[in-house]
Amino acid sequence: MINMTDFASLGLSAPLLKAIASQNFTQPYPIQTEVIPAVLKGKDILGIAQTGSGKTASFVLPILEMLLSANAPKNRHISGLILVPTRELAVQIGEVLVNFGTDLPRKIKSLAVFGGVSINPQMMKLQGVEILVATPGRLIDLVEHKAVHLSEVKMLVIDEADKMLNLGFQDEMAYIFRLLPTKRQNLLFSATLGKDVNSVTEFLLHDPIKIEIKPEAQHLDLITQIAYLVSEERKGNVLRYLIKTQDMKQVLVFTSSVHKADAVVNKLNKNGIESKAFHSEKSQGARTEALNKFKSGKLRVLVATDLASRGIDIQFLPFVINYELPRSPKDYIHRIGRTGRAEAAGQAISLICTEDEAHFKVIQKKMKKEVNLIATNDLNLHGF
Ligand code: AMP
């Protein structure tokens, strides 16, 4: 189906359209078609969408547009606040703000702040900032240091609200909401709508426009899915066999536990395949370093658990391997959605043990797709 909508018809002005063109975005994604005009009309938004749907640009673009025509706030008083659960997401959104915000007629300064690093440099950089992307804990620290004031916030975004609540940020969020002016525009994005998220949306949003995007459904067609039936003992060899014989240059491997992620990394490195682990027990520094190396193509394999991998945006990732299946079909779909993104084809491979077969059937039923299960008994794994 040809999508006739273009960015110009969404109500964005020429400078923003130029910024979009400079990012080589030719057509808006469905979420952008729906969210951008609604935000420009001043509506509150409830967006049910995941990373990969294009949600970041869907809020960054209209926020820049609206702030462009508004006066800059008093120093250390921000106009736009984007709350996120993790450092990685903060950095990503910060980059999108910079990408779209550099060439505008009036410079709109933005900054991403998060915990796990020293606060002082962030306090200094807050000078003149209009849009702040922040994790809740660090934002509160900065407020308490009087490095930033929230009383002039015009636009609030809560991104990955479900994850924010899963991580236990309820109290911090409530504290932050109390510091905001009552008159403001609210945009909330969440991959899922549970009881917790519902109670926040009811409290926070006024007569919101609900926009639900199910990217996976359309998106799954872009992904070639394959599964190999492998005994537990041979999994490591099969993994190395696949990476080497298919000459995979960049592959994201998922395990179910931190412990297993570390064990897989160890084995890969011992066998000359450079890899690093990415999970909740790694320091922020180690996580950032691993992710940056992987994104820039200098690290061949990243081995991650589900929690750590949510919200990571990696463009054009060609391969995802499930070393172990996740318990929930949703997580499976989320994992394989790391490949075949931004309209590029990708391959998702799962290593299945006999005892996983029934569970894998459930996953296939849920995503309404059958995946070929290939036996590996006859594979000669000598030397892998
Ligand atoms: P997001 O869901 O915001 O993390 O975006 C997912 C990916 O899609 C990012 O790599 C964006 O750069 C890319 N993207 C977002 N919108 C568009 C668009 N309209 N055209 C092409 N790529 C896009």
PDB file of C-alpha atoms in Angstrom, residues 62-246:
ATOM      1  CA  PRO A  62       6.305  18.684  17.330  1.00  0.00           C
ATOM      2  CA  ILE A  63       7.951  19.660  20.604  1.00  0.00           C
ATOM      3  CA  LEU A  64      10.712  21.451  18.697  1.00  0.00           C
ATOM      4  CA  GLU A  65       8.069  23.042  16.467  1.00  0.00           C
ATOM      5  CA  MET A  66       6.038  24.330  19.412  1.00  0.00           C
ATOM      6  CA  LEU A  67       9.014  25.601  21.358  1.00  0.00           C
ATOM      7  CA  LEU A  68      10.402  27.286  18.276  1.00  0.00           C
ATOM      8  CA  SER A  69       7.491  29.685  18.239  1.00  0.00           C
ATOM      9  CA  ALA A  70       7.519  30.184  22.027  1.00  0.00           C
ATOM     10  CA  ASN A  71       9.802  32.375  24.079  1.00  0.00           C
ATOM     11  CA  ALA A  72      12.870  30.761  25.610  1.00  0.00           C
ATOM     12  CA  PRO A  73      12.289  30.028  29.319  1.00  0.00           C
ATOM     13  CA  LYS A  74      14.125  31.801  32.129  1.00  0.00           C
ATOM     14  CA  ASN A  75      17.561  30.388  32.750  1.00  0.00           C
ATOM     15  CA  ARG A  76      17.481  26.965  34.425  1.00  0.00           C
ATOM     16  CA  HIS A  77      13.736  26.777  33.791  1.00  0.00           C
ATOM     17  CA  ILE A  78      13.035  24.163  31.125  1.00  0.00           C
ATOM     18  CA  SER A  79      10.038  24.150  28.761  1.00  0.00           C
ATOM     19  CA  GLY A  80      10.159  20.509  27.704  1.00  0.00           C
ATOM     20  CA  LEU A  81      10.755  17.547  30.002  1.00  0.00           C
ATOM     21  CA  ILE A  82      11.174  14.000  28.702  1.00  0.00           C
ATOM     22  CA  LEU A  83      11.247  11.366  31.436  1.00  0.00           C
ATOM     23  CA  VAL A  84      12.786   8.006  30.563  1.00  0.00           C
ATOM     24  CA  PRO A  85      13.621   4.842  32.499  1.00  0.00           C
ATOM     25  CA  THR A  86      17.200   4.256  31.412  1.00  0.00           C
ATOM     26  CA  ARG A  87      20.393   6.022  30.602  1.00  0.00           C
ATOM     27  CA  GLU A  88      20.555   4.394  27.175  1.00  0.00           C
ATOM     28  CA  LEU A  89      17.164   5.739  26.210  1.00  0.00           C
ATOM     29  CA  ALA A  90      18.068   9.192  27.555  1.00  0.00           C
ATOM     30  CA  VAL A  91      21.187   9.264  25.399  1.00  0.00           C
ATOM     31  CA  GLN A  92      19.291   8.079  22.321  1.00  0.00           C
ATOM     32  CA  ILE A  93      16.576  10.694  22.644  1.00  0.00           C
ATOM     33  CA  GLY A  94      19.213  13.324  23.377  1.00  0.00           C
ATOM     34  CA  GLU A  95      20.845  12.451  20.063  1.00  0.00           C
ATOM     35  CA  VAL A  96      17.564  12.708  18.167  1.00  0.00           C
ATOM     36  CA  LEU A  97      16.963  16.152  19.706  1.00  0.00           C
ATOM     37  CA  VAL A  98      20.391  17.290  18.585  1.00  0.00           C
ATOM     38  CA  ASN A  99      19.948  15.813  15.101  1.00  0.00           C
ATOM     39  CA  PHE A 100      16.702  17.664  14.517  1.00  0.00           C
ATOM     40  CA  GLY A 101      17.510  20.740  16.540  1.00  0.00           C
ATOM     41  CA  THR A 102      20.840  21.946  15.176  1.00  0.00           C
ATOM     42  CA  ASP A 103      19.810  24.008  12.183  1.00  0.00           C
ATOM     43  CA  LEU A 104      16.694  25.712  13.464  1.00  0.00           C
ATOM     44  CA  PRO A 105      16.248  29.511  13.233  1.00  0.00           C
ATOM     45  CA  ARG A 106      16.437  29.721  17.009  1.00  0.00           C
ATOM     46  CA  LYS A 107      18.779  27.332  18.796  1.00  0.00           C
ATOM     47  CA  ILE A 108      16.860  25.137  21.187  1.00  0.00           C
ATOM     48  CA  LYS A 109      19.346  23.705  23.603  1.00  0.00           C
ATOM     49  CA  SER A 110      18.698  20.208  24.930  1.00  0.00           C
ATOM     50  CA  LEU A 111      20.479  17.896  27.331  1.00  0.00           C
ATOM     51  CA  ALA A 112      20.239  14.273  28.486  1.00  0.00           C
ATOM     52  CA  VAL A 113      20.908  13.605  32.180  1.00  0.00           C
ATOM     53  CA  PHE A 114      21.005  10.290  34.049  1.00  0.00           C
ATOM     54  CA  GLY A 115      22.478   8.736  37.148  1.00  0.00           C
ATOM     55  CA  GLY A 116      25.586   6.603  37.485  1.00  0.00           C
ATOM     56  CA  VAL A 117      27.875   9.445  36.474  1.00  0.00           C
ATOM     57  CA  SER A 118      29.036  12.554  38.307  1.00  0.00           C
ATOM     58  CA  ILE A 119      26.401  15.255  38.700  1.00  0.00           C
ATOM     59  CA  ASN A 120      28.600  18.366  38.485  1.00  0.00           C
ATOM     60  CA  PRO A 121      29.249  18.416  34.740  1.00  0.00           C
ATOM     61  CA  GLN A 122      25.501  17.969  34.187  1.00  0.00           C
ATOM     62  CA  MET A 123      24.738  20.914  36.492  1.00  0.00           C
ATOM     63  CA  MET A 124      27.058  23.114  34.473  1.00  0.00           C
ATOM     64  CA  LYS A 125      25.661  22.009  31.147  1.00  0.00           C
ATOM     65  CA  LEU A 126      22.100  22.845  32.260  1.00  0.00           C
ATOM     66  CA  GLN A 127      22.733  26.514  31.627  1.00  0.00           C
ATOM     67  CA  GLY A 128      20.313  27.649  28.887  1.00  0.00           C
ATOM     68  CA  VAL A 129      18.767  24.233  28.358  1.00  0.00           C
ATOM     69  CA  GLU A 130      15.147  24.263  27.118  1.00  0.00           C
ATOM     70  CA  ILE A 131      14.457  20.553  26.694  1.00  0.00           C
ATOM     71  CA  LEU A 132      15.708  18.097  29.265  1.00  0.00           C
ATOM     72  CA  VAL A 133      15.726  14.320  28.861  1.00  0.00           C
ATOM     73  CA  ALA A 134      16.118  12.718  32.271  1.00  0.00           C
ATOM     74  CA  THR A 135      15.890   9.584  34.341  1.00  0.00           C
ATOM     75  CA  PRO A 136      13.753  10.305  37.419  1.00  0.00           C
ATOM     76  CA  GLY A 137      16.348   9.890  40.177  1.00  0.00           C
ATOM     77  CA  ARG A 138      18.915  12.178  38.602  1.00  0.00           C
ATOM     78  CA  LEU A 139      16.282  14.771  37.764  1.00  0.00           C
ATOM     79  CA  ILE A 140      15.270  14.937  41.419  1.00  0.00           C
ATOM     80  CA  ASP A 141      18.912  15.318  42.467  1.00  0.00           C
ATOM     81  CA  LEU A 142      19.302  18.198  40.038  1.00  0.00           C
ATOM     82  CA  VAL A 143      16.097  19.844  41.258  1.00  0.00           C
ATOM     83  CA  GLU A 144      17.267  19.543  44.848  1.00  0.00           C
ATOM     84  CA  HIS A 145      20.570  21.146  43.894  1.00  0.00           C
ATOM     85  CA  LYS A 146      18.496  23.964  42.332  1.00  0.00           C
ATOM     86  CA  ALA A 147      20.297  23.291  39.063  1.00  0.00           C
ATOM     87  CA  VAL A 148      16.966  23.100  37.258  1.00  0.00           C
ATOM     88  CA  HIS A 149      13.395  24.288  37.945  1.00  0.00           C
ATOM     89  CA  LEU A 150      10.289  22.575  36.650  1.00  0.00           C
ATOM     90  CA  SER A 151       7.730  25.326  37.224  1.00  0.00           C
ATOM     91  CA  GLU A 152       7.702  26.452  33.574  1.00  0.00           C
ATOM     92  CA  VAL A 153       7.437  23.069  31.896  1.00  0.00           C
ATOM     93  CA  LYS A 154       4.968  23.343  29.014  1.00  0.00           C
ATOM     94  CA  MET A 155       5.362  19.881  27.569  1.00  0.00           C
ATOM     95  CA  LEU A 156       5.923  16.660  29.461  1.00  0.00           C
ATOM     96  CA  VAL A 157       6.769  13.334  27.837  1.00  0.00           C
ATOM     97  CA  ILE A 158       6.851  10.048  29.713  1.00  0.00           C
ATOM     98  CA  ASP A 159       8.560   7.528  27.490  1.00  0.00           C
ATOM     99  CA  GLU A 160       8.392   3.766  28.124  1.00  0.00           C
ATOM    100  CA  ALA A 161       5.992   4.353  30.998  1.00  0.00           C
ATOM    101  CA  ASP A 162       5.529   0.614  31.535  1.00  0.00           C
ATOM    102  CA  LYS A 163       9.225   0.104  32.014  1.00  0.00           C
ATOM    103  CA  MET A 164       9.450   3.105  34.279  1.00  0.00           C
ATOM    104  CA  LEU A 165       6.817   1.558  36.537  1.00  0.00           C
ATOM    105  CA  ASN A 166       8.373  -1.912  36.306  1.00  0.00           C
ATOM    106  CA  LEU A 167      11.600  -0.451  37.536  1.00  0.00           C
ATOM    107  CA  GLY A 168       9.808   1.005  40.548  1.00  0.00           C
ATOM    108  CA  PHE A 169       9.949   4.721  39.722  1.00  0.00           C
ATOM    109  CA  GLN A 170       6.408   5.421  41.029  1.00  0.00           C
ATOM    110  CA  ASP A 171       7.441   7.603  43.956  1.00  0.00           C
ATOM    111  CA  GLU A 172       9.990   9.575  41.985  1.00  0.00           C
ATOM    112  CA  MET A 173       7.429  10.220  39.256  1.00  0.00           C
ATOM    113  CA  ALA A 174       4.825  11.389  41.761  1.00  0.00           C
ATOM    114  CA  TYR A 175       7.381  13.732  43.324  1.00  0.00           C
ATOM    115  CA  ILE A 176       8.275  15.178  39.925  1.00  0.00           C
ATOM    116  CA  PHE A 177       4.618  15.631  38.900  1.00  0.00           C
ATOM    117  CA  ARG A 178       4.039  17.759  42.000  1.00  0.00           C
ATOM    118  CA  LEU A 179       6.736  20.189  40.849  1.00  0.00           C
ATOM    119  CA  LEU A 180       5.192  20.734  37.423  1.00  0.00           C
ATOM    120  CA  PRO A 181       2.724  23.524  36.647  1.00  0.00           C
ATOM    121  CA  THR A 182      -0.857  22.265  36.284  1.00  0.00           C
ATOM    122  CA  LYS A 183      -1.279  23.787  32.850  1.00  0.00           C
ATOM    123  CA  ARG A 184       0.872  21.774  30.489  1.00  0.00           C
ATOM    124  CA  GLN A 185       0.642  19.285  27.642  1.00  0.00           C
ATOM    125  CA  ASN A 186       1.278  15.618  28.453  1.00  0.00           C
ATOM    126  CA  LEU A 187       2.437  12.851  26.142  1.00  0.00           C
ATOM    127  CA  LEU A 188       2.754   9.331  27.464  1.00  0.00           C
ATOM    128  CA  PHE A 189       4.211   6.410  25.561  1.00  0.00           C
ATOM    129  CA  SER A 190       4.144   2.827  26.662  1.00  0.00           C
ATOM    130  CA  ALA A 191       4.672  -0.520  24.949  1.00  0.00           C
ATOM    131  CA  THR A 192       1.890  -2.060  27.009  1.00  0.00           C
ATOM    132  CA  LEU A 193      -1.171  -0.875  28.913  1.00  0.00           C
ATOM    133  CA  GLY A 194      -1.312  -2.559  32.320  1.00  0.00           C
ATOM    134  CA  LYS A 195      -3.111  -1.579  35.502  1.00  0.00           C
ATOM    135  CA  ASP A 196      -0.141   0.486  36.687  1.00  0.00           C
ATOM    136  CA  VAL A 197       0.160   2.393  33.425  1.00  0.00           C
ATOM    137  CA  ASN A 198      -3.590   2.985  33.338  1.00  0.00           C
ATOM    138  CA  SER A 199      -3.576   4.620  36.727  1.00  0.00           C
ATOM    139  CA  VAL A 200      -0.798   6.990  35.656  1.00  0.00           C
ATOM    140  CA  THR A 201      -2.544   7.853  32.399  1.00  0.00           C
ATOM    141  CA  GLU A 202      -5.813   8.570  34.176  1.00  0.00           C
ATOM    142  CA  PHE A 203      -4.070  10.830  36.605  1.00  0.00           C
ATOM    143  CA  LEU A 204      -1.801  12.547  34.123  1.00  0.00           C
ATOM    144  CA  LEU A 205      -3.601  12.884  30.807  1.00  0.00           C
ATOM    145  CA  HIS A 206      -6.519  15.182  30.027  1.00  0.00           C
ATOM    146  CA  ASP A 207      -8.893  13.930  27.371  1.00  0.00           C
ATOM    147  CA  PRO A 208      -6.022  12.231  25.549  1.00  0.00           C
ATOM    148  CA  ILE A 209      -5.952  11.040  21.982  1.00  0.00           C
ATOM    149  CA  LYS A 210      -5.145   7.342  22.097  1.00  0.00           C
ATOM    150  CA  ILE A 211      -2.874   6.119  19.360  1.00  0.00           C
ATOM    151  CA  GLU A 212      -1.999   2.470  19.194  1.00  0.00           C
ATOM    152  CA  ILE A 213       0.640   1.159  16.845  1.00  0.00           C
ATOM    153  CA  LYS A 214       1.402  -2.505  16.575  1.00  0.00           C
ATOM    154  CA  PRO A 215       4.665  -2.398  14.692  1.00  0.00           C
ATOM    155  CA  GLU A 216       5.501  -6.043  15.157  1.00  0.00           C
ATOM    156  CA  ALA A 217       2.561  -7.299  13.177  1.00  0.00           C
ATOM    157  CA  GLN A 218       3.616  -5.503   9.995  1.00  0.00           C
ATOM    158  CA  HIS A 219       7.185  -5.629  10.898  1.00  0.00           C
ATOM    159  CA  LEU A 220       7.425  -9.407  11.412  1.00  0.00           C
ATOM    160  CA  ASP A 221       7.159  -9.848   7.672  1.00  0.00           C
ATOM    161  CA  LEU A 222      10.521  -8.193   7.277  1.00  0.00           C
ATOM    162  CA  ILE A 223      12.189 -10.795   9.461  1.00  0.00           C
ATOM    163  CA  THR A 224      13.260 -14.227   8.311  1.00  0.00           C
ATOM    164  CA  GLN A 225      12.792 -16.548  11.253  1.00  0.00           C
ATOM    165  CA  ILE A 226      14.618 -19.857  11.584  1.00  0.00           C
ATOM    166  CA  ALA A 227      14.911 -22.269  14.494  1.00  0.00           C
ATOM    167  CA  TYR A 228      17.419 -25.034  15.095  1.00  0.00           C
ATOM    168  CA  LEU A 229      16.729 -28.034  17.270  1.00  0.00           C
ATOM    169  CA  VAL A 230      19.854 -28.347  19.413  1.00  0.00           C
ATOM    170  CA  SER A 231      20.754 -30.243  22.557  1.00  0.00           C
ATOM    171  CA  GLU A 232      21.874 -28.055  25.463  1.00  0.00           C
ATOM    172  CA  GLU A 233      25.477 -29.341  25.241  1.00  0.00           C
ATOM    173  CA  ARG A 234      25.816 -28.472  21.587  1.00  0.00           C
ATOM    174  CA  LYS A 235      24.295 -24.958  21.789  1.00  0.00           C
ATOM    175  CA  GLY A 236      27.640 -23.198  22.184  1.00  0.00           C
ATOM    176  CA  ASN A 237      29.106 -25.027  19.196  1.00  0.00           C
ATOM    177  CA  VAL A 238      26.067 -24.368  17.051  1.00  0.00           C
ATOM    178  CA  LEU A 239      26.184 -20.680  17.957  1.00  0.00           C
ATOM    179  CA  ARG A 240      29.815 -20.432  16.894  1.00  0.00           C
ATOM    180  CA  TYR A 241      29.106 -22.511  13.796  1.00  0.00           C
ATOM    181  CA  LEU A 242      26.358 -20.116  12.723  1.00  0.00           C
ATOM    182  CA  ILE A 243      28.368 -16.971  13.430  1.00  0.00           C
ATOM    183  CA  LYS A 244      31.377 -18.274  11.545  1.00  0.00           C
ATOM    184  CA  THR A 245      29.818 -20.095   8.597  1.00  0.00           C
ATOM    185  CA  GLN A 246      27.287 -17.341   7.915  1.00  0.00           C
TER     186      GLN A 246
END
